[in-house]
Coordinates of C-alpha atoms (C1' of nucleotides) in Angstrom, one line a residue:
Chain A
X74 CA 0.0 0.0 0.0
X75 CA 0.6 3.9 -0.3
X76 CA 0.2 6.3 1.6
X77 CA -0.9 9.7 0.6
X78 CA 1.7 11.4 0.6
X79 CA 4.5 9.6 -0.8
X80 CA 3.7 10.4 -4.8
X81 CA 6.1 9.7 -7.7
X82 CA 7.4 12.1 -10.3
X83 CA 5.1 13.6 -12.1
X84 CA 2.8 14.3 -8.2
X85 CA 5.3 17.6 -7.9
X86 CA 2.7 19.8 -5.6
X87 CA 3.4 17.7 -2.7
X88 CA 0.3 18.8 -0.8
X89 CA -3.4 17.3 -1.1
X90 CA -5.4 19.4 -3.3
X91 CA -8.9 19.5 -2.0
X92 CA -11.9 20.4 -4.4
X93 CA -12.3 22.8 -7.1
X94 CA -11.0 23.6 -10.0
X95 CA -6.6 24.0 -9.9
X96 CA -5.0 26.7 -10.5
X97 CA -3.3 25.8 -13.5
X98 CA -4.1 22.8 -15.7
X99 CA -3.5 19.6 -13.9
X100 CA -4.3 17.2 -16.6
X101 CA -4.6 16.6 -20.4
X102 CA -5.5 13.8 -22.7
X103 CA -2.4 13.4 -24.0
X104 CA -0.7 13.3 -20.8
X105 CA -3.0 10.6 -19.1
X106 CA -2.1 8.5 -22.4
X107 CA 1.3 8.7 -22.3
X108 CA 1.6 8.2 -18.2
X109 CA -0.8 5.2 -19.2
X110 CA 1.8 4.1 -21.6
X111 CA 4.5 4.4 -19.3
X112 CA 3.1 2.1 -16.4
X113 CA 2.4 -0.3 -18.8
X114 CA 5.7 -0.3 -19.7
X115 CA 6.9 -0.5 -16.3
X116 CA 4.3 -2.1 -14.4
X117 CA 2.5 -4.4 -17.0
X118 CA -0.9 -4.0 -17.5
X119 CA -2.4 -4.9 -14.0
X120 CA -0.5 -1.9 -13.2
X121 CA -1.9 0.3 -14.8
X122 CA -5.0 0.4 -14.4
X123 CA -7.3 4.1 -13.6
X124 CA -6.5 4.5 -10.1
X125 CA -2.6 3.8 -10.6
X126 CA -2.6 6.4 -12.9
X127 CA -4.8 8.7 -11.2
X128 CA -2.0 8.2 -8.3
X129 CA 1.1 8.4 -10.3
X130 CA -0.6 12.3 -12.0
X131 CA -1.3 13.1 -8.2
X132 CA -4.8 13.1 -8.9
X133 CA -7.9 11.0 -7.9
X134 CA -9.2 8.3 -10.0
X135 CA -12.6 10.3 -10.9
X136 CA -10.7 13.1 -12.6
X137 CA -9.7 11.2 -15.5
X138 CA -13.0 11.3 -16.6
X139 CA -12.9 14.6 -17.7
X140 CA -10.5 14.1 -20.5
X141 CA -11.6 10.9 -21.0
X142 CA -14.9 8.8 -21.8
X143 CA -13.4 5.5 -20.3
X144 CA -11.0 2.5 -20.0
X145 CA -11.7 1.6 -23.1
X146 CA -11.2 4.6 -25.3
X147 CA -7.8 5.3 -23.0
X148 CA -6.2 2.1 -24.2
X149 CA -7.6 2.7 -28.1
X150 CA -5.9 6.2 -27.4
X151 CA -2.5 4.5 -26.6
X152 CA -3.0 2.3 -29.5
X153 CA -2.7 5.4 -31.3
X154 CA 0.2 6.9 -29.8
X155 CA 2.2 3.2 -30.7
X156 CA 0.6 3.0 -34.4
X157 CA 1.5 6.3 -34.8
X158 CA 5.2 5.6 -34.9
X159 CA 5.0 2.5 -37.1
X160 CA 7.1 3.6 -40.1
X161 CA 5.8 3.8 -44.0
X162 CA 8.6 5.8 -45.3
X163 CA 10.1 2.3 -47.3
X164 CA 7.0 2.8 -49.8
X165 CA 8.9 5.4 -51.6
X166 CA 12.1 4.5 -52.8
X167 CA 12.0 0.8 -53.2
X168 CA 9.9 -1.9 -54.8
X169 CA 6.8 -3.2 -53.1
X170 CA 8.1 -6.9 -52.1
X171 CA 10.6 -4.9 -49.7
X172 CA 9.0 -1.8 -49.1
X173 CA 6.5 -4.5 -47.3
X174 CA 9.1 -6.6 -45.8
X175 CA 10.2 -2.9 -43.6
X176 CA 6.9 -2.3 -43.1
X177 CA 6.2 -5.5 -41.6
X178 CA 9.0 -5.3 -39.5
X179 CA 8.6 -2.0 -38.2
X180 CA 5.1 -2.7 -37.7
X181 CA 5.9 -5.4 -35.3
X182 CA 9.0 -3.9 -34.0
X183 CA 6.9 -0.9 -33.0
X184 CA 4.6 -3.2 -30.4
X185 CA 7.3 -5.4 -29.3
X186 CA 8.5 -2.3 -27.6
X187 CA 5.8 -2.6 -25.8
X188 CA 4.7 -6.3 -24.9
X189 CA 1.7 -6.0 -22.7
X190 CA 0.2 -3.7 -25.3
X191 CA 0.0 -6.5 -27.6
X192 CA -2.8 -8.4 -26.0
X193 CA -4.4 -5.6 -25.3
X194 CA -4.8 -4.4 -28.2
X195 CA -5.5 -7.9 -29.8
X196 CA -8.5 -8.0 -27.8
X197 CA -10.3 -4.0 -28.3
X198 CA -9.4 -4.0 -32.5
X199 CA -9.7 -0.2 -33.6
X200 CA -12.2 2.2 -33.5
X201 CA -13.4 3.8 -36.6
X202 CA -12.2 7.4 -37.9
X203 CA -8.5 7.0 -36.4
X204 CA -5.3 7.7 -37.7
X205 CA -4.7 4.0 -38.7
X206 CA -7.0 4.7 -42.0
X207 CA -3.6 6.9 -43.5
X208 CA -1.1 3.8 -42.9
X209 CA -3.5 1.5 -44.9
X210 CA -3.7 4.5 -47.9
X211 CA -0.1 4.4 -47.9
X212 CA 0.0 1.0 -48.4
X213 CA -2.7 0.5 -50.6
X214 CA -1.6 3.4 -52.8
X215 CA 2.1 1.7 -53.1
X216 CA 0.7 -1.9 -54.0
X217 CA -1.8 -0.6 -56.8
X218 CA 1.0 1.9 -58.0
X219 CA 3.4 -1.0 -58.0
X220 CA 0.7 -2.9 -60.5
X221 CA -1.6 -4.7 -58.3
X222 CA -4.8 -4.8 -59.2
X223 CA -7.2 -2.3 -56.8
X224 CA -10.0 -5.3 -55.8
X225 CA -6.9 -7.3 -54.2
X226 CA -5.0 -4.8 -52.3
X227 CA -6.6 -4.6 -49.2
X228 CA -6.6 -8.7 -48.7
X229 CA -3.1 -8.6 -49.0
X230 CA -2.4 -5.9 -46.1
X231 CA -4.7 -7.3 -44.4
X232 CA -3.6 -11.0 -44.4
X233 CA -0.3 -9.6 -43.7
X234 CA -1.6 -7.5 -40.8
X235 CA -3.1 -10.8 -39.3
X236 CA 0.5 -12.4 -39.5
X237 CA 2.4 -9.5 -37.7
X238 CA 0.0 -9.4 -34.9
X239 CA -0.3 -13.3 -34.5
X240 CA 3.2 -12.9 -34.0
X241 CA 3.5 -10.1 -31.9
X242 CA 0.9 -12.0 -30.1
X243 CA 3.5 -15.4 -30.2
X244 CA 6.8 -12.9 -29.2
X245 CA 5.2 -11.6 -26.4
X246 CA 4.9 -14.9 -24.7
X247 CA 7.7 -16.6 -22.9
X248 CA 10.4 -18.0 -24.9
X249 CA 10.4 -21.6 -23.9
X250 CA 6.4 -21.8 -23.4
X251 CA 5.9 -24.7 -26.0
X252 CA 9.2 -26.5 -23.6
X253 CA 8.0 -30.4 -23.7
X254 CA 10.5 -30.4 -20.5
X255 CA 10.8 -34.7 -20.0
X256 CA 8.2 -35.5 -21.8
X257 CA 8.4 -38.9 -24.2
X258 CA 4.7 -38.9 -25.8
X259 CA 5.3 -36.6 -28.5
X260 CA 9.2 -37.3 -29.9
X261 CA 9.2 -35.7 -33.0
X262 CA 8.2 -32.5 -31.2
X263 CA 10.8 -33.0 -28.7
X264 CA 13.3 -33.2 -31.2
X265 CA 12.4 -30.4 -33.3
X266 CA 12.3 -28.2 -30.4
X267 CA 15.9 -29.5 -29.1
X268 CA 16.9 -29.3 -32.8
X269 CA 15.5 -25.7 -33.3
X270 CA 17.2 -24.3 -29.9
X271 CA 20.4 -25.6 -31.2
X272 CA 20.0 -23.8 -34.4
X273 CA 19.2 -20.8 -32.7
X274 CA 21.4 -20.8 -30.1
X275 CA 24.2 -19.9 -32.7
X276 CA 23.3 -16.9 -33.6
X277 CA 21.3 -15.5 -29.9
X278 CA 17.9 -15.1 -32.1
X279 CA 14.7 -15.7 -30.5
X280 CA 12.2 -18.6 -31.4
X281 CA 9.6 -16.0 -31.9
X282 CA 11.6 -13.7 -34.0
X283 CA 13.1 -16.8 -37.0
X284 CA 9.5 -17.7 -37.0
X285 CA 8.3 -14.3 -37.8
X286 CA 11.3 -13.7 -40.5
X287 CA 10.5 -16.8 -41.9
X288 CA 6.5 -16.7 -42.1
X289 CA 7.3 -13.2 -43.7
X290 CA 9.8 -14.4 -46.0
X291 CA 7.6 -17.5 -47.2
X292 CA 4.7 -15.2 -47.2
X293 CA 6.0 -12.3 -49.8
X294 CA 7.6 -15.0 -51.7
X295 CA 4.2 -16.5 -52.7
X296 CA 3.2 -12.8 -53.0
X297 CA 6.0 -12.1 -55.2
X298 CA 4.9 -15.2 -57.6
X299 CA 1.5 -14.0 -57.7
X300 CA 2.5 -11.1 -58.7
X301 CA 4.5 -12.3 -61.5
X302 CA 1.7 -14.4 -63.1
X303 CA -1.0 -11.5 -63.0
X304 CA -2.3 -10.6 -66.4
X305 CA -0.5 -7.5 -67.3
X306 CA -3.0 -4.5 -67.9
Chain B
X297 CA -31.3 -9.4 -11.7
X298 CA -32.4 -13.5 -11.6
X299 CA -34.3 -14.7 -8.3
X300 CA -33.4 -17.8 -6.7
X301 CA -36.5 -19.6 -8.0
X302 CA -36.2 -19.4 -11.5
X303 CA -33.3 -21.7 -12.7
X304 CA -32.4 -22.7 -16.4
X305 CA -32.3 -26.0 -17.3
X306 CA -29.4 -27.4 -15.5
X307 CA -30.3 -26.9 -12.4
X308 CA -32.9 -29.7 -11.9
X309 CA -33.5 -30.3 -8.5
X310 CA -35.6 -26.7 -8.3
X311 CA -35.6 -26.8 -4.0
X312 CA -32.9 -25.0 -2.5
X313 CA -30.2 -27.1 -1.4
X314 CA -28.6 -26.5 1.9
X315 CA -25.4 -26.8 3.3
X316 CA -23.4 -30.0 3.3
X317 CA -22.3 -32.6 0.7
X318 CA -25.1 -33.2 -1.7
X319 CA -26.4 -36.5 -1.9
X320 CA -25.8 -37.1 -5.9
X321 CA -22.6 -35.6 -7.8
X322 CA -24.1 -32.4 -8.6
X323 CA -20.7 -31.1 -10.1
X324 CA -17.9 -32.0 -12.3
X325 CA -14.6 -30.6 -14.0
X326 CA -16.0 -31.6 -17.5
X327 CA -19.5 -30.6 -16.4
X328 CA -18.4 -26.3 -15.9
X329 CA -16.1 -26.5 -18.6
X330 CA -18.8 -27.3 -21.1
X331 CA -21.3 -24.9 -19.8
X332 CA -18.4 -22.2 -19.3
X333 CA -18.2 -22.6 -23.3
X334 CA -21.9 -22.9 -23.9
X335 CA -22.4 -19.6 -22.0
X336 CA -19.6 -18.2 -24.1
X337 CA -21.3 -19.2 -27.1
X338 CA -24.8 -18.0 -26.1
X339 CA -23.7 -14.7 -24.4
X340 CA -20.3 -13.7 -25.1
X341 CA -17.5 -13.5 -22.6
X342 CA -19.3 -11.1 -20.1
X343 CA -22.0 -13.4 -20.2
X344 CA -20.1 -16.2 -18.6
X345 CA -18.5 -15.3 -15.3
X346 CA -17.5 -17.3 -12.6
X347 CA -21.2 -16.3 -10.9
X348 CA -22.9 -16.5 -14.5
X349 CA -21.7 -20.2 -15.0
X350 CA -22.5 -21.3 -11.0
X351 CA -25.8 -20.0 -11.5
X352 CA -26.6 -21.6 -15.0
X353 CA -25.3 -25.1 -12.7
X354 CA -27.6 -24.2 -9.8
X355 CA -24.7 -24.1 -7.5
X356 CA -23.3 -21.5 -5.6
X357 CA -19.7 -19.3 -7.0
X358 CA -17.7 -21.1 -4.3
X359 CA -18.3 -24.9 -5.3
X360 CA -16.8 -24.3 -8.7
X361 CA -13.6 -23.7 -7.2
X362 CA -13.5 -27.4 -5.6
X363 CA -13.4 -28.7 -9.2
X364 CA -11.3 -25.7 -10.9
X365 CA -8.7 -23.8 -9.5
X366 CA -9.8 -20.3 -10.7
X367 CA -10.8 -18.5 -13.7
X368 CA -7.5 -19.0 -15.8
X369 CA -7.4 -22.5 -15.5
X370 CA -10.6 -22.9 -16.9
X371 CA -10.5 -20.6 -19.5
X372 CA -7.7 -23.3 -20.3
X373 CA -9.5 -26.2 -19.6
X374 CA -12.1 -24.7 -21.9
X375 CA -9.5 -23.6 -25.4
X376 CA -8.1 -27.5 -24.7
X377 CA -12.1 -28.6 -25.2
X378 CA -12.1 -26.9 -28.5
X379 CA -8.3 -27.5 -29.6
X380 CA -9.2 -31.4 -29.4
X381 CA -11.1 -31.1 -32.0
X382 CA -8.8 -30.0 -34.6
X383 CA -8.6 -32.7 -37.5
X384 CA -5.0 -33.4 -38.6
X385 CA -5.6 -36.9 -40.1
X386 CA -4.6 -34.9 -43.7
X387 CA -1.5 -35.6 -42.3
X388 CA -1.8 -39.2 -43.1
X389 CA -2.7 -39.2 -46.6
X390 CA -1.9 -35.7 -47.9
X391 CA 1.1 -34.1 -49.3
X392 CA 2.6 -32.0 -47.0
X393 CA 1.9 -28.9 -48.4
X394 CA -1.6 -29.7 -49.2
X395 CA -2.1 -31.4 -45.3
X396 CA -0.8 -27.8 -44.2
X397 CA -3.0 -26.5 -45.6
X398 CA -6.0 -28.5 -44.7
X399 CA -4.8 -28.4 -41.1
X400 CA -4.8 -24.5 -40.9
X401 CA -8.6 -24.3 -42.2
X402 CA -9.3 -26.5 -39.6
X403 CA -7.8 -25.0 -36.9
X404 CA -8.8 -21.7 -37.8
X405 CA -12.9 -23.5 -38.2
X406 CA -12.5 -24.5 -35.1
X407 CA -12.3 -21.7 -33.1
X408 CA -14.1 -19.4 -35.5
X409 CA -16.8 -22.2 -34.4
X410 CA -16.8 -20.0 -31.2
X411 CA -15.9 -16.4 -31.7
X412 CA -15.8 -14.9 -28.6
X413 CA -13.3 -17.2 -26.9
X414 CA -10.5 -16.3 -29.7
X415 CA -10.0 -12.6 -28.0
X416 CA -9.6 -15.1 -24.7
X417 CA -7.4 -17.3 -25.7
X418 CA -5.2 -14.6 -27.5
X419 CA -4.5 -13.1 -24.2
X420 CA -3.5 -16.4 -21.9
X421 CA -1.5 -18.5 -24.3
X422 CA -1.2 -22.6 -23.0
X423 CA -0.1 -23.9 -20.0
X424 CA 2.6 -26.6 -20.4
X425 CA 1.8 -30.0 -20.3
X426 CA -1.1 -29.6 -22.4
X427 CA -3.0 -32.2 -25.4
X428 CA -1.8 -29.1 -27.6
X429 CA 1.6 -30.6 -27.6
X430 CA 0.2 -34.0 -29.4
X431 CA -1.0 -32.2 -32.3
X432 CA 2.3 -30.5 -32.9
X433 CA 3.7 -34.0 -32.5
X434 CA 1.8 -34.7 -35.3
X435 CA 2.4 -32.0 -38.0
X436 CA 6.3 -31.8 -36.8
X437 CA 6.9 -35.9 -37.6
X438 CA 4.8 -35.2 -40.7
X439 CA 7.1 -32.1 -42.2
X440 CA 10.1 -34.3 -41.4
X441 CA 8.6 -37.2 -42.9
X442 CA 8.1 -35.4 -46.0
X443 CA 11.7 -33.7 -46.4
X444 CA 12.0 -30.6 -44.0
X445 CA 15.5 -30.3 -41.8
X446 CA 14.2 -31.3 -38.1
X447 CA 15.3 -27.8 -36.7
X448 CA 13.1 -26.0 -39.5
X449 CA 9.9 -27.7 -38.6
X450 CA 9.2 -25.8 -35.4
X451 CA 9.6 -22.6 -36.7
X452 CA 6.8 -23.3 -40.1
X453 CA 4.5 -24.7 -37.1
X454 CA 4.9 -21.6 -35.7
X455 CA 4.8 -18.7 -38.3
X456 CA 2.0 -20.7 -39.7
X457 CA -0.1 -20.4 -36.1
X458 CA 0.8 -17.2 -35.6
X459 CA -0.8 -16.7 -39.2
X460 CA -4.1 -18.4 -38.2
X461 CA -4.6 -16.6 -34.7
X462 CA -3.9 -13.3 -36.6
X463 CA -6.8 -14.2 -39.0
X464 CA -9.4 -16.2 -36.1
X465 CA -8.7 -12.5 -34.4
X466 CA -9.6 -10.9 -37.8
X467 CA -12.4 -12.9 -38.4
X468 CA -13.8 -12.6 -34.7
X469 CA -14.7 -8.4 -35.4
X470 CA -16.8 -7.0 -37.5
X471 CA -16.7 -6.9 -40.9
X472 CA -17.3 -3.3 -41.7
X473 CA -14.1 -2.6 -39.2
X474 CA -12.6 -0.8 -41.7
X475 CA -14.9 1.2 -43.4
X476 CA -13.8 4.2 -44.3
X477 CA -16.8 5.8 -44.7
X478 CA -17.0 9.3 -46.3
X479 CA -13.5 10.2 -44.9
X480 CA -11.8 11.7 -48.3
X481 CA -8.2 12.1 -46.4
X482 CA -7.7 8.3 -47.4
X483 CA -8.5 8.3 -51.8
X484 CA -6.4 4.9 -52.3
X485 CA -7.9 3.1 -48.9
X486 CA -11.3 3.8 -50.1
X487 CA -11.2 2.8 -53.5
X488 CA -9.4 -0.6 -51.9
X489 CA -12.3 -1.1 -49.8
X490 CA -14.5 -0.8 -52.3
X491 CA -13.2 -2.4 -54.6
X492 CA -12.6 -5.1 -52.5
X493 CA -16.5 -4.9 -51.6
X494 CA -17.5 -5.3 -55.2
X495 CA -15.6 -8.2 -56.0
X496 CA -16.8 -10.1 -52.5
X497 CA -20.0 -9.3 -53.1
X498 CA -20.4 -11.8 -56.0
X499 CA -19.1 -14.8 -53.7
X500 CA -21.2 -13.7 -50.5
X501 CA -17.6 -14.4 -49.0
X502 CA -16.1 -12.6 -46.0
X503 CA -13.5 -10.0 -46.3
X504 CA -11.4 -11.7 -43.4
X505 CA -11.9 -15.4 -45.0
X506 CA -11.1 -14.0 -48.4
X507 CA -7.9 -12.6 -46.8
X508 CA -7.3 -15.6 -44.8
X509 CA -7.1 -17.7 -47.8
X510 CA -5.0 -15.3 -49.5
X511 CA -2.3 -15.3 -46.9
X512 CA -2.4 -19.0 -46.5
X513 CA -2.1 -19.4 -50.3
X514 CA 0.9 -17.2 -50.4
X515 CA 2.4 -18.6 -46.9
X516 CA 2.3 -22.0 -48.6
X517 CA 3.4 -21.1 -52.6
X518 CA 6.8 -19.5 -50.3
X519 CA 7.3 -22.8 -48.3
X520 CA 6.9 -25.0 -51.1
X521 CA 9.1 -22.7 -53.5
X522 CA 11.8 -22.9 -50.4
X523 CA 11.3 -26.5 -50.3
X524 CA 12.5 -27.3 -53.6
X525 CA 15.3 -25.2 -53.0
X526 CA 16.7 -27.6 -50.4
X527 CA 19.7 -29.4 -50.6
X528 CA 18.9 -32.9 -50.7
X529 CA 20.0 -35.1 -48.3
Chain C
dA40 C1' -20.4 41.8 -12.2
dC41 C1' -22.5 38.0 -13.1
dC42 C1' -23.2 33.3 -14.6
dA43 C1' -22.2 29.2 -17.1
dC44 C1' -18.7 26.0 -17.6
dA45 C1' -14.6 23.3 -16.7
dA46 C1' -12.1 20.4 -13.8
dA47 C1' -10.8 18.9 -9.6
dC48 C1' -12.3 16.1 -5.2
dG49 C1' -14.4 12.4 -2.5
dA50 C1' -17.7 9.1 -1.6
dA51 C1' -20.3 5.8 -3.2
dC52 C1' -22.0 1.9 -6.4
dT53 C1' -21.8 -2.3 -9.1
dC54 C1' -19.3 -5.5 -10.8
dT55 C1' -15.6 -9.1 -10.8
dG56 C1' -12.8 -13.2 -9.1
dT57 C1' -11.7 -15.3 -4.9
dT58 C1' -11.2 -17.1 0.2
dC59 C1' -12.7 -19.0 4.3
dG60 C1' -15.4 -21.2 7.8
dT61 C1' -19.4 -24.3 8.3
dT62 C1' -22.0 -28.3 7.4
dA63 C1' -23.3 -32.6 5.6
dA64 C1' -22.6 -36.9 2.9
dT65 C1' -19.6 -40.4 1.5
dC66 C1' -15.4 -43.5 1.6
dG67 C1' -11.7 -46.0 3.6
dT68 C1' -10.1 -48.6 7.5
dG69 C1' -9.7 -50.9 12.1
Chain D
dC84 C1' -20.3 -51.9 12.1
dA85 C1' -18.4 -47.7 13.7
dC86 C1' -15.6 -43.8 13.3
dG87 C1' -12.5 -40.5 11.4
dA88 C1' -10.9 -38.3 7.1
dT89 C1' -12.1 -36.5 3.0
dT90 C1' -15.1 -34.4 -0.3
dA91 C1' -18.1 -31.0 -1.9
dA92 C1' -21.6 -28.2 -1.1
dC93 C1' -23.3 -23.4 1.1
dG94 C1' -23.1 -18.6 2.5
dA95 C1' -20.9 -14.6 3.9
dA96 C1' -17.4 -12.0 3.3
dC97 C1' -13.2 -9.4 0.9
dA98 C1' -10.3 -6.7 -2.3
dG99 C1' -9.9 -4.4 -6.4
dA100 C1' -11.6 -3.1 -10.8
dG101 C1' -14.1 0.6 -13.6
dT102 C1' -17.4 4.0 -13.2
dT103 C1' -21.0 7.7 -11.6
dC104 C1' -22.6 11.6 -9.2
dG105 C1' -22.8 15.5 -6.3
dT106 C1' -19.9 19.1 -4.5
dT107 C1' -16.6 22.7 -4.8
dT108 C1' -13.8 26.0 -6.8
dG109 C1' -11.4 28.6 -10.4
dT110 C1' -11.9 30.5 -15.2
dG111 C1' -13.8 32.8 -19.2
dG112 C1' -17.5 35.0 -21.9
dT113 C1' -21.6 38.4 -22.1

DNA sequence: ACCACAAACGAACTCTGTTCGTTAATCGTG
DNA sequence: CACGATTAACGAACAGAGTTCGTTTGTGGT
């Protein structure tokens, strides 16, 4: 437990504000996101919920509520703030097949910075009218620029959109979750996962991260093919 | 609100029961997991709480927790009800490639069989020791079988699952998601999405299964294409 | 100067999963 | 057959979550 007094950081007027309206602004929208952010980083998600943030802005749980409608739109808000930062620039300069390979990976790497978000995010998808819309025009813009054909463009991102979360989703669990430990009922398993840690541990690279290179790599081939056997227009 | 009187089906013997051991076995392990994922079936996840389920058994919240240890556990119990029912006999007759590819439209049918529990199960991955393990058992001995290095096989299985819980998530919201509306700051996006609504609307087929086949066709095209490519041994 | 509004507090409310003590029926054992 | 241990139910509580509402006070527009 904690005490009143003690606050953290960002609680700099020490002493207990009693009602009315502050002197100067307190909170903002974009402040309770970001501190939201933060403790999730820190503290995981069960730490982070309204009254730990309330506590870490020196402020009580029912002021929140004036810059924001709920739980719910908070975390769509931090979404936001992570999406945001996903970058599109590849879609410029080079040709689609890699311009989607860096997108792919910066997509991921860009909630990998921030496990716990993953799940939550997996489980509340978007809500309509956000900034995400402009990523997908980039995209969609650069594929039917690049020759394919408009009806098809969208499947694609989205197919690959499913893959990068499934394995953000996959990377954000333990490392050695699928670990048959001493067990002899499955041995083929058992030796593909002995097998695959050797492999790995050559080069230090996680099981979640080949599987994701490689499930990209297999996936833009096929693309790629497609691509080539499409009826020129 | 539900008085005590009025019970649903389950809960047969209508009189109260008291205190004390009850004279038949009123309760079993197998008995709340299957109405835990009825409930989720017929009301969602909110609909199926630790009170919900108790009440839809006639029992009290407390007695589930002689035959469960607590809500995680059975939402495990529960994902290991519907896993079991994945078919991988393709394995047996199939190509490889072709058997994958059987094997992912079943796993994905058999969660999409019960959409609500696919945000659950996306947050609280397996606990070890689970049946899962057998069914990787079975497509690991299969890739080897048919070819594949032993320390590759885990990493397909893997990049291939995170493909098909990327697309059950998908699949599990709506699918108007991404409409753009008459937002005008996205040209390319909206011509996409309509585009892409046009040519599903001839099929009757779903925007998330269209894209799921898509990606699975193209995940698959790459593995075979790589598979050829290997060095014989 | 006044009045509406904004933005804080603080106390409550309704949920949730969970724990614990009590009680009664059954099972194993002398 | 009797008796103690175990099992499995009830019922009342608890802690913690998100949220709502009334109150209070400072700010900004007419």
């Amino acid at each position: 437990m904690r005490k009143n007094g003690e606050k953290t950081q960002d609680a700099r007027g020490a002493q207990r504000r009693g009602a009315g309206r502050p002197r100067g602004r307190v909170l903002s929208r974009q402040l309770i996101l970001e501190t939201g952010l933060r403790l999730i980083d820190e503290r995981g998600e069960a730490g982070a919920g309204m009254r730990a943030i309330a506590q870490e802005l020196g402020v009580r749980p029912s002021s929140l509520y004036n810059h924001v409608s709920g739980r719910d739109e908070l975390i769509a808000g931090i979404r936001e703030l992570i999406s945001d930062r996903i970058d599109t620039s590849a879609f410029d300069a080079e040709p689609w097949h890699q311009a989607l390979h860096d997108w792919a990976h910066a997509y991921r790497a860009a909630f990998a910075a921030h496990p716990p978000t993953i799940t939550m995010f997996a489980v509340a998808p978007l809500e309509p009218g956000s900034r995400t819309a402009l990523m997908y025009d980039r995209v969609c813009e650069a594929l039917h620029g690049a020759g394919w054909p408009r009806e098809r463009v969208l499947t694609i991102v989205v197919a690959l959109e499913s893959f990068i979360l499934g394995s953000a989703l996959d990377s954000s669990a333990a490392d050695d979750m699928l670990d048959p430990g001493s067990r002899i009922d499955t041995p083929a398993f058992t030796a593909a996962y002995h097998e695959r840690a050797r492999l790995l541990a050559g080069t230090g690279e996680r099981p979640a991260d080949a599987a994701f290179q490689a499930g990209l790599a297999a996936m833009i081939a096929g693309l790629r093919a497609e691509f080539a056997a499409l009826p020129r227009g």
